[in-house]
Coordinates of C-alpha atoms in Angstrom, one line a residue:
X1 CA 53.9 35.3 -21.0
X2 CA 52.6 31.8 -20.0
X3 CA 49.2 33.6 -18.6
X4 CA 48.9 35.8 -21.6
X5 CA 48.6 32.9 -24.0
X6 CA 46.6 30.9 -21.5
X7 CA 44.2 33.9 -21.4
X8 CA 44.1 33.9 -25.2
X9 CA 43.5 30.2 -25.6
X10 CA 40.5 30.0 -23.0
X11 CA 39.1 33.0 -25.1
X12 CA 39.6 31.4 -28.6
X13 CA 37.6 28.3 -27.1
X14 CA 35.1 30.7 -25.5
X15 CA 34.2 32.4 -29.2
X16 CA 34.1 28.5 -30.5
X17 CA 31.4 27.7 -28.6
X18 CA 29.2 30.5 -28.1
X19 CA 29.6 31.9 -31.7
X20 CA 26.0 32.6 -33.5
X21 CA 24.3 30.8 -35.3
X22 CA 23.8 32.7 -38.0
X23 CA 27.7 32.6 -39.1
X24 CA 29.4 30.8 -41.6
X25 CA 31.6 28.4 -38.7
X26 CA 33.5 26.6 -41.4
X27 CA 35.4 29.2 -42.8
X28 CA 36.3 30.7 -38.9
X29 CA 36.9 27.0 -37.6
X30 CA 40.3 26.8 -39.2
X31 CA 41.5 29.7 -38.1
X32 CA 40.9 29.7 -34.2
X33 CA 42.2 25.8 -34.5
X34 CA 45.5 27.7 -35.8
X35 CA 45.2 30.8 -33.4
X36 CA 44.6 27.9 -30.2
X37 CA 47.5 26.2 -32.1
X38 CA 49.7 29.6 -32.0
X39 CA 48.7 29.9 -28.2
X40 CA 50.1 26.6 -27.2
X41 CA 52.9 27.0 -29.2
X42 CA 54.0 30.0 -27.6
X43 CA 53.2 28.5 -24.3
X44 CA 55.9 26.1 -25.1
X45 CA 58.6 28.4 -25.8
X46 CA 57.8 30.3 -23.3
X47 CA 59.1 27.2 -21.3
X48 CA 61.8 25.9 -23.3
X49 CA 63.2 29.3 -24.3
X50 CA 63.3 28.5 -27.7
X51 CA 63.0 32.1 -29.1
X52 CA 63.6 35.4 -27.9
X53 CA 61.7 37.3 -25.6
X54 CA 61.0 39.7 -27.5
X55 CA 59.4 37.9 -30.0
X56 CA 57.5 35.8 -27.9
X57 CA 56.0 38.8 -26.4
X58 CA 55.1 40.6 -29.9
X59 CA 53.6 37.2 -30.5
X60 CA 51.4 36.9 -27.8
X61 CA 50.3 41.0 -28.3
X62 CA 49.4 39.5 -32.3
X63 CA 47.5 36.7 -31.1
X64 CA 45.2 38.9 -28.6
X65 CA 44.6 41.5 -30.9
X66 CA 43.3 38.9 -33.2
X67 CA 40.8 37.7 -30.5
X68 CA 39.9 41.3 -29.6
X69 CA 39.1 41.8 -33.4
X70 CA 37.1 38.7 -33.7
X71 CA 34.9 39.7 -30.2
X72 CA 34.7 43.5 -31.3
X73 CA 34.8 43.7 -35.3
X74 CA 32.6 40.2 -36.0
X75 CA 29.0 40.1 -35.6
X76 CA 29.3 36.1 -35.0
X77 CA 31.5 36.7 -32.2
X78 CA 30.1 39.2 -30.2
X79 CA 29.6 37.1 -27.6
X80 CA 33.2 37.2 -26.3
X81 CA 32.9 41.2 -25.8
X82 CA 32.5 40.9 -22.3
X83 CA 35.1 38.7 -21.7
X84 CA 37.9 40.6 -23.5
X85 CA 36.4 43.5 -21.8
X86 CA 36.9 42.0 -18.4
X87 CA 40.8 40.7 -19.0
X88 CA 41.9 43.8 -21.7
X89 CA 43.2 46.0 -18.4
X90 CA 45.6 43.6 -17.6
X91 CA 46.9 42.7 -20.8
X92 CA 47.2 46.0 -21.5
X93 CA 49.3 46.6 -18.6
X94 CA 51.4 43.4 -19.4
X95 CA 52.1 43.8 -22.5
X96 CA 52.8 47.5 -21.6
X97 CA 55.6 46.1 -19.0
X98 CA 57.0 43.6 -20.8
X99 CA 57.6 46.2 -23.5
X100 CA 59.2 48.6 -22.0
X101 CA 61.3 45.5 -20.3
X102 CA 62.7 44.8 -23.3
X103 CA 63.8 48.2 -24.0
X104 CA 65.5 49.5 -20.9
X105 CA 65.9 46.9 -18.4
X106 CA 67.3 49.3 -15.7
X107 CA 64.1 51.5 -15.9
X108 CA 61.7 49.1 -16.1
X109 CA 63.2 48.0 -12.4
X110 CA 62.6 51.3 -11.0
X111 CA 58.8 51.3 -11.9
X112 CA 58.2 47.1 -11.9
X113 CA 56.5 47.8 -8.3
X114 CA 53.8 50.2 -10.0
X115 CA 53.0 47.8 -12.8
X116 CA 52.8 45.0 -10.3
X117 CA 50.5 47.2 -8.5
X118 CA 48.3 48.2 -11.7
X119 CA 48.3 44.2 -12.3
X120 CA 46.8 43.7 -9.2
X121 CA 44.2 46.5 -9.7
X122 CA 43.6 44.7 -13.3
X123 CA 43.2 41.2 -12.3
X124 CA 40.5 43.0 -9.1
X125 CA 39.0 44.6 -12.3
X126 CA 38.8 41.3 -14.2
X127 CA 37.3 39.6 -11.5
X128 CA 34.9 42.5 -10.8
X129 CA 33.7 42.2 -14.4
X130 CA 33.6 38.7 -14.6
X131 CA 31.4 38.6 -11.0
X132 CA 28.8 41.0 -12.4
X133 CA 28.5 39.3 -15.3
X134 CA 27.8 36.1 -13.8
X135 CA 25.0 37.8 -11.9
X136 CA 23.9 39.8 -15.1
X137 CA 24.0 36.1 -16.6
X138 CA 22.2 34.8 -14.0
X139 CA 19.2 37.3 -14.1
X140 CA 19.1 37.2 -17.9
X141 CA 18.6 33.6 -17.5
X142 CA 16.2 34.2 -14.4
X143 CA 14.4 36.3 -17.2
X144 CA 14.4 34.2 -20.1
X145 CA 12.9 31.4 -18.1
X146 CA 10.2 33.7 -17.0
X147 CA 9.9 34.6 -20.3
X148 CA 9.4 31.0 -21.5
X149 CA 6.8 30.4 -18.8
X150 CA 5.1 33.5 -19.9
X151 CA 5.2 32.2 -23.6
X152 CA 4.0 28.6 -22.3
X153 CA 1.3 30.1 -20.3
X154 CA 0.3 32.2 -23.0
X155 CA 0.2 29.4 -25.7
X156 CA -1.4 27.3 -22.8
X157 CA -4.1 30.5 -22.4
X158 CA -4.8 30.5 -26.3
X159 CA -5.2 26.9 -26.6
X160 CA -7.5 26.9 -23.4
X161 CA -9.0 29.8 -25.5
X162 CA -9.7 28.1 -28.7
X163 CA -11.1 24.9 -26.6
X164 CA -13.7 27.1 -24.9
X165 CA -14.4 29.2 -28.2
X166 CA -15.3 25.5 -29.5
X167 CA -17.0 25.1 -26.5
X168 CA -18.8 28.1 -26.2
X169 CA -19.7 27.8 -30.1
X170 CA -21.1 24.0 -29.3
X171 CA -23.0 25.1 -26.3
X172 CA -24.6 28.0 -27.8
X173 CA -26.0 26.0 -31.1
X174 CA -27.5 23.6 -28.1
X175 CA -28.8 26.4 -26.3
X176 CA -29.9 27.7 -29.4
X177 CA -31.6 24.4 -30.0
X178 CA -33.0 24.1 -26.7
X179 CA -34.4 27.8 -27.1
X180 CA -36.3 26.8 -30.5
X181 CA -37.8 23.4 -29.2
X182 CA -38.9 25.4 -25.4
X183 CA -40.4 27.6 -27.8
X184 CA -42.2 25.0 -30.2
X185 CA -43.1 23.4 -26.7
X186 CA -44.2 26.4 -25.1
X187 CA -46.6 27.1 -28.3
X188 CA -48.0 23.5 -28.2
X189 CA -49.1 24.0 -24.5
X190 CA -50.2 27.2 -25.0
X191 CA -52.8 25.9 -27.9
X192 CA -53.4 22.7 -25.7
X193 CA -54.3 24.8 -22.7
X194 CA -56.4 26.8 -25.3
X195 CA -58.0 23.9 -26.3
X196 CA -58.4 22.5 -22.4
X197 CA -59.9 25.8 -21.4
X198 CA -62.1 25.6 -24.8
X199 CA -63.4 21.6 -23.9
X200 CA -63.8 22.7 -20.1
X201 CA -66.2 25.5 -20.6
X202 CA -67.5 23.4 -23.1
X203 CA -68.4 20.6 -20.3
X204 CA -69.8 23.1 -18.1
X205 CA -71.6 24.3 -21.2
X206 CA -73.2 20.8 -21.9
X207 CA -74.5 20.8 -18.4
X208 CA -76.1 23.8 -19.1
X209 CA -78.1 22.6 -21.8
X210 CA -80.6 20.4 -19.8
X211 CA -80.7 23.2 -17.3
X212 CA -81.7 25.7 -19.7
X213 CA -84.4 23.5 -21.4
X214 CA -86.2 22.8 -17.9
X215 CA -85.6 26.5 -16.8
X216 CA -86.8 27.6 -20.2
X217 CA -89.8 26.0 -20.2
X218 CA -91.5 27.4 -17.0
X219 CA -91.5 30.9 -18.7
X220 CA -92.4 29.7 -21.5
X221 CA -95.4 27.7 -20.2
X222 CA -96.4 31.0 -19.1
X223 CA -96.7 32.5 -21.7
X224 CA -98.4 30.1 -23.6
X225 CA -101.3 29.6 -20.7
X226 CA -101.4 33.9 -20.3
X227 CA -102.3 34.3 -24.2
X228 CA -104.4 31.2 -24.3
X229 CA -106.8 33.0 -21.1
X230 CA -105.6 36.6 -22.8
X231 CA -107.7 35.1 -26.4
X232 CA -110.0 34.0 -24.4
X233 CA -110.9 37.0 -22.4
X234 CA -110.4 39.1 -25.7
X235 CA -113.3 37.1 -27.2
X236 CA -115.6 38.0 -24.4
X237 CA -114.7 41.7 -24.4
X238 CA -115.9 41.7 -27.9
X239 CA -118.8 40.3 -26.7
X240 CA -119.9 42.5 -23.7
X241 CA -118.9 45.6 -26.7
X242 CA -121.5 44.0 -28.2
X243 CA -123.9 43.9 -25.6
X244 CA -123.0 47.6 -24.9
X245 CA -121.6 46.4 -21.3
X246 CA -118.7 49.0 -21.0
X247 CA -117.9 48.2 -17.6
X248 CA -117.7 44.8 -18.0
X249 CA -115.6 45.5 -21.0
X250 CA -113.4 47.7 -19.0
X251 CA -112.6 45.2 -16.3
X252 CA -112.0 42.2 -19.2
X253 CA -109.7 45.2 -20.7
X254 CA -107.6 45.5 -17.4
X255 CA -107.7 41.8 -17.1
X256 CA -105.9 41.3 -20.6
X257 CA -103.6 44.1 -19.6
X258 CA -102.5 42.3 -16.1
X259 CA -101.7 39.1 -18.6
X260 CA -99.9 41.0 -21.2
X261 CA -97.8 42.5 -18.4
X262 CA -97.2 38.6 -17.0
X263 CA -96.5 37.5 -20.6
X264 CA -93.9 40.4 -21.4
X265 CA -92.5 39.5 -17.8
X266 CA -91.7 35.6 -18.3
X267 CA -90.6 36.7 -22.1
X268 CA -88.0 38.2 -20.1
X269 CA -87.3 35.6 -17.9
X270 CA -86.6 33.3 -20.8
X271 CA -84.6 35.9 -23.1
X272 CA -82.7 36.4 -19.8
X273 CA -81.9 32.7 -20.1
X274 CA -80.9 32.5 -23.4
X275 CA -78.7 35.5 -22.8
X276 CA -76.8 33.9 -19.9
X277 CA -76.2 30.8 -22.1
X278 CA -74.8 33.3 -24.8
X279 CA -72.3 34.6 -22.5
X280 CA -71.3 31.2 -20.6
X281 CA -70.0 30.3 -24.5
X282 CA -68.5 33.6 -25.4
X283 CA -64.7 33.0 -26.1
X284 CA -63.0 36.0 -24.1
X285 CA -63.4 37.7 -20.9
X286 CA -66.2 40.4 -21.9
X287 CA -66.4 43.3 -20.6
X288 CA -67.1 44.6 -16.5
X289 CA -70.7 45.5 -16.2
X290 CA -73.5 46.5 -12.9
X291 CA -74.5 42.9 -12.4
X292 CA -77.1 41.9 -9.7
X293 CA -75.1 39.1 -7.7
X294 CA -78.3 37.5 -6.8
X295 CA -80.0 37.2 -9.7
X296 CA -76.8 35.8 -11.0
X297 CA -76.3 33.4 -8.5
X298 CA -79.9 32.3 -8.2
X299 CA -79.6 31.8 -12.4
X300 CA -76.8 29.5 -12.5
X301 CA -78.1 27.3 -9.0
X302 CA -80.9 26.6 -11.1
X303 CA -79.5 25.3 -14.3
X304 CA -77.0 23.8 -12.5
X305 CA -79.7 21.7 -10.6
X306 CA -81.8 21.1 -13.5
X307 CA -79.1 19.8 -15.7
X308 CA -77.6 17.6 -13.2
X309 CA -81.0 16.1 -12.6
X310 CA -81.5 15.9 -16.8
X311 CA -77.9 14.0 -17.1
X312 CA -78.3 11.5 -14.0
X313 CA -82.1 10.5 -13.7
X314 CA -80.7 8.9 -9.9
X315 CA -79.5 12.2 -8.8
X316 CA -81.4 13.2 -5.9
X317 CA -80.6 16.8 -3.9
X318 CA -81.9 19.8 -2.8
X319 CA -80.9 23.8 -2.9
X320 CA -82.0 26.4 -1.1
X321 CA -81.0 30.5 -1.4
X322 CA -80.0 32.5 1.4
X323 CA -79.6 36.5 -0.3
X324 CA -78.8 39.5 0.7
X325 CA -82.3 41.2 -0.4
X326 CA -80.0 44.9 0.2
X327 CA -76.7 43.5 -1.9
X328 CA -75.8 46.6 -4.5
X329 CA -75.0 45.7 -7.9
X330 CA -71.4 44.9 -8.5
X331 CA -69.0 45.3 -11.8
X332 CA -68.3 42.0 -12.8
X333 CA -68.3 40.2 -16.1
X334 CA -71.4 38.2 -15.8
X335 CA -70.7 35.4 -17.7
X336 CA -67.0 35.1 -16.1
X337 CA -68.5 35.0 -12.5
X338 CA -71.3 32.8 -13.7
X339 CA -68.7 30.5 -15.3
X340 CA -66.9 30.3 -11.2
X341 CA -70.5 30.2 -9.9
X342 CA -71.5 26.9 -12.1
X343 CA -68.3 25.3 -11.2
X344 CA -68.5 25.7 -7.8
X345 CA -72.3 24.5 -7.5
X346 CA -71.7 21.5 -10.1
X347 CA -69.1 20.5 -7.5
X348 CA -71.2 20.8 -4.4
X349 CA -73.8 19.1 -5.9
X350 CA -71.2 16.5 -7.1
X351 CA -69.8 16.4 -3.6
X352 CA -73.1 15.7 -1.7
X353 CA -74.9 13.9 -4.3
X354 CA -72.3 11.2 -4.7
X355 CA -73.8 7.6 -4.8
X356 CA -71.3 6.1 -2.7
X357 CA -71.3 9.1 -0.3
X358 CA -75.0 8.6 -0.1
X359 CA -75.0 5.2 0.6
X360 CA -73.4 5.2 3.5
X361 CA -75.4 8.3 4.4
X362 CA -78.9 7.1 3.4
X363 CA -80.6 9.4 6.4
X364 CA -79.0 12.5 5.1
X365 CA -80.4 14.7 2.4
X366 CA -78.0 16.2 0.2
X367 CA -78.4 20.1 0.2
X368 CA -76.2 22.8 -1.6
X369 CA -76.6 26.2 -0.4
X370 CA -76.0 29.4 -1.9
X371 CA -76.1 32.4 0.1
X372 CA -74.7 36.2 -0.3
X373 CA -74.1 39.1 1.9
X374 CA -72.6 42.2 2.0
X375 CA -69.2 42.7 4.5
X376 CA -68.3 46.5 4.0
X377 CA -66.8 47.6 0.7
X378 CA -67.4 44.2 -0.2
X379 CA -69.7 40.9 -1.0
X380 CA -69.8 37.8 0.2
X381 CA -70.7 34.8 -1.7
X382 CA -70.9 31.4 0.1
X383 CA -71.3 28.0 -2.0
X384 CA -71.9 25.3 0.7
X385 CA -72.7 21.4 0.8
X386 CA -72.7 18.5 3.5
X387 CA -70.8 16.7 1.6
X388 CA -67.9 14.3 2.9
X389 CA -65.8 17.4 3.1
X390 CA -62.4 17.8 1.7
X391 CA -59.1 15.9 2.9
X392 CA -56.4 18.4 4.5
X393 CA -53.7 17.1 2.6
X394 CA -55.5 17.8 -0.7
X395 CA -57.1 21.5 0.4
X396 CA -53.9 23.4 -1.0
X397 CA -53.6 20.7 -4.0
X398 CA -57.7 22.0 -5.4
X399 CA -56.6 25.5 -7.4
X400 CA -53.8 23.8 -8.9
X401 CA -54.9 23.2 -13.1
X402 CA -55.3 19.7 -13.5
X403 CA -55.9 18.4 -10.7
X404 CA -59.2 16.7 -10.2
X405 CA -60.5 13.9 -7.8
X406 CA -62.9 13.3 -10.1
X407 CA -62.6 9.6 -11.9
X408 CA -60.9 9.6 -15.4
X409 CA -63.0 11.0 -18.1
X410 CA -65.6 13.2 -15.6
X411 CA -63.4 16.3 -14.9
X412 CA -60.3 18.2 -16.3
X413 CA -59.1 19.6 -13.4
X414 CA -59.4 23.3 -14.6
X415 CA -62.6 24.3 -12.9
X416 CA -61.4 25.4 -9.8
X417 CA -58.0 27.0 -11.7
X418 CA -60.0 28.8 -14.0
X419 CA -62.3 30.3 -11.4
X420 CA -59.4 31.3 -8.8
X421 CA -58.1 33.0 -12.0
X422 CA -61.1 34.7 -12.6
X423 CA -61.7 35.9 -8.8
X424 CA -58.2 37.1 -8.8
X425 CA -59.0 39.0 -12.1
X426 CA -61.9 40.8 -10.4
X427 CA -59.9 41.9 -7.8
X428 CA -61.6 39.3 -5.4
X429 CA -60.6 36.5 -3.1
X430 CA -61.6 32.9 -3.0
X431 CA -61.2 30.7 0.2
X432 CA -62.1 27.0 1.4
X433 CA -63.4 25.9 4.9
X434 CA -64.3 22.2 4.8
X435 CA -64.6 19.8 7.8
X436 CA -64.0 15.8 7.2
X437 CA -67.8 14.1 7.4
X438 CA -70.1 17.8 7.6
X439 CA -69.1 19.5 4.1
X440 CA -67.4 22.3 2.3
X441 CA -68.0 26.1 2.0
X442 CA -66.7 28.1 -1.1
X443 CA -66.5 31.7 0.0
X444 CA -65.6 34.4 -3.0
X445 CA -65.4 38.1 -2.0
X446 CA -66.0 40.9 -4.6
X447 CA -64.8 44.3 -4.6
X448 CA -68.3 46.4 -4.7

């Protein structure tokens, strides 16, 4: 019964050591120090035949049923199922044999082969039980392991989670930020570009001024010199009444009538002027109307000239108008296409009418020309000078807003923006052709 009580003793230290840990150990510890005690002590009279057989053998039966109650009956133990399960077929069988030994020696002979044999099936068993359990251990650790990388990875993901959270919290008060002060920029510029749009029409407006004063005056002159002559004539009519010369009267009459008619005319002319001055400082775009191109044209080359000359006493160039007498009128918003008009002309006279340009072209007159034509379902309007012309590496630079080669203090930059924004608006097209040394040509086409 050596084995028996080995068996028991390896179990006994088995339950030691994987007990739970939610038993009370101190009050077990005593006793499987006693039952590992009993085991060894058997062990030794099993070798020095001390004591019976029979008792040893009801002994060792005792001492295993006390581990199988321990594995089976307490929670603590539970652990050690397994293991009794694995060895219980051959103890069984054991203690079974050495029973029935002990009471009839001569029949326990005749069937000690077939216990022998159920031994051997037992200790197959054990070992069968013990095999899959190491494998069953082996995957339950497999698993817990995984299932400890899964924990890690998932307290690794929540802590990644809560750093971005932070993150994503931190980056959305910038972007929040950011977002606010684009906005406050954006409404700055927006009231700036107001305001550079506002000083640029402005400028073009003070050159007006001059313009309109000269261009005034002519019609105005007019009509002061018709209704001094019309007086004058209306004084002898009353005279020839008075002399009963009725034909004489008559012709006087038609005379005065001819001057009223030249009067009204150039009264015209010069509300016409005042009008177009109106519109050029009208805040908004207006609204599309049947607008005689070359009228329009012809207007602004005029005050464009005359004010130039009013501002610069030295300025010294010449226009000239080739129109298309058969050009339809075209819906436009006057004072928007006169606005593109002026800025073109106060840059071709600017262009040929330089100083230093001048000087080193002393036998060349400057001359802006203004000319229109009808192409099709469309007009034409070209804006030329023989000026220096326009560098190539600056031609795509000139519609940008701001940018000027103007010196500091003489140009914004937004003439030629504003204007290409304007043609566009209309539905047009404005192009450049310039050649270095012979000039420039401004061409605008206009839906008719």
């Amino acid at each position: 019964m050596i084995l028996e009580n080995i068996i028991s003793i390896f179990i006994i230290n088995y339950l030691r050591k994987n007990r739970e840990l939610t038993v009370d150990f101190s009050k077990w510890e005593k006793l499987l120090k006693i039952g590992i005690g009993v085991g060894a002590a058997l062990c030794f009279f099993e070798v020095t035949h001390l004591l019976p057989n029979s008792l040893l053998v009801i002994l060792t039966i005792i001492l295993f049923g006390g581990v199988t109650y321990l594995s089976y009956r307490v929670p603590g133990f539970s652990k050690g199922k397994s293991l009794v399960y694995a060895i219980l077929p051959y103890m069984t069988i054991s203690f079974a044999g050495q029973l029935i030994e002990i009471v009839g020696t001569d029949f326990f002979e005749k069937i000690e082969n077939y216990f022998e044999a159920a031994e051997f099936f037992a200790i197959l068993w054990a070992l069968s039980i013990w095999w899959s359990g190491r494998k069953q251990k082996k995957a339950l650790e497999i698993e817990r392991l995984k299932a400890l990388e899964k924990e890690r990875e998932y307290e690794i993901s929540q802590k990644l989670k809560a750093e971005l959270e932070i993150q994503v919290t931190a980056r959305t008060a910038e972007l929040t930020r950011q977002k606010e002060e684009l906005e406050k920029t954006l409404t700055e510029l927006k009231s700036t570009q107001s305001q550079l749009i506002h000083a640029e029409k402005m400028a073009s407006l003070g050159e007006l001024t001059a313009g309109i004063a000269h261009e005034i005056q002519n019609p105005l002159n007019f009509v002061n010199n018709f209704s001094e002559v019309s007086e004058e004539l209306l004084q002898e009519l009353q005279e020839e009444l008075d002399k009963g010369d009725l034909e004489e009267a008559k012709a006087i009459s038609q005379d005065v009538i001819e001057n009223l008619k030249k009067i009204h005319h150039h009264g015209k002319r010069a509300d016409g002027i005042v009008k177009g001055m109106l519109q050029h400082s009208r805040t908004g775009s207006g609204q599309k109307e049947p607008t005689d191109i070359n009228e329009l044209a012809d207007e602004f080359l005029r005050l464009s000239y005359h004010g130039l000359r009013a501002k610069d006493k030295t300025f010294n160039a010449g226009f000239k108008m080739d129109f298309d007498p058969a050009l339809p009128k075209v819906n436009i918003v006057p004072q928007d296409i006169g606005r593109v008009f002026l800025n073109l002309i106060n840059n071709a006279f600017y262009a040929c009418g330089n100083s230093e340009y001048r000087k080193h072209h002393s036998d060349l007159k400057p001359m802006v020309t203004v000319s229109t034509k009808k192409l099709g379902s469309k007009v034409q309007i070209t804006v030329s000078d023989n000026g220096p012309g326009i560098p190539e590496d600056i031609r795509e630079k000139i519609f940008q807003p701001f940018f000027t080669t103007k010196p500091t203090g003489q140009g914004t930059g937004l003439g030629l923006s504003l204007s290409y924004d304007i043609i566009k608006a209309h539905g047009g097209e404005i192009k450049i052709k310039s050649e270095k040394g012979k000039g420039t040509e401004f061409i605008i086409e206009l839906p008719i």
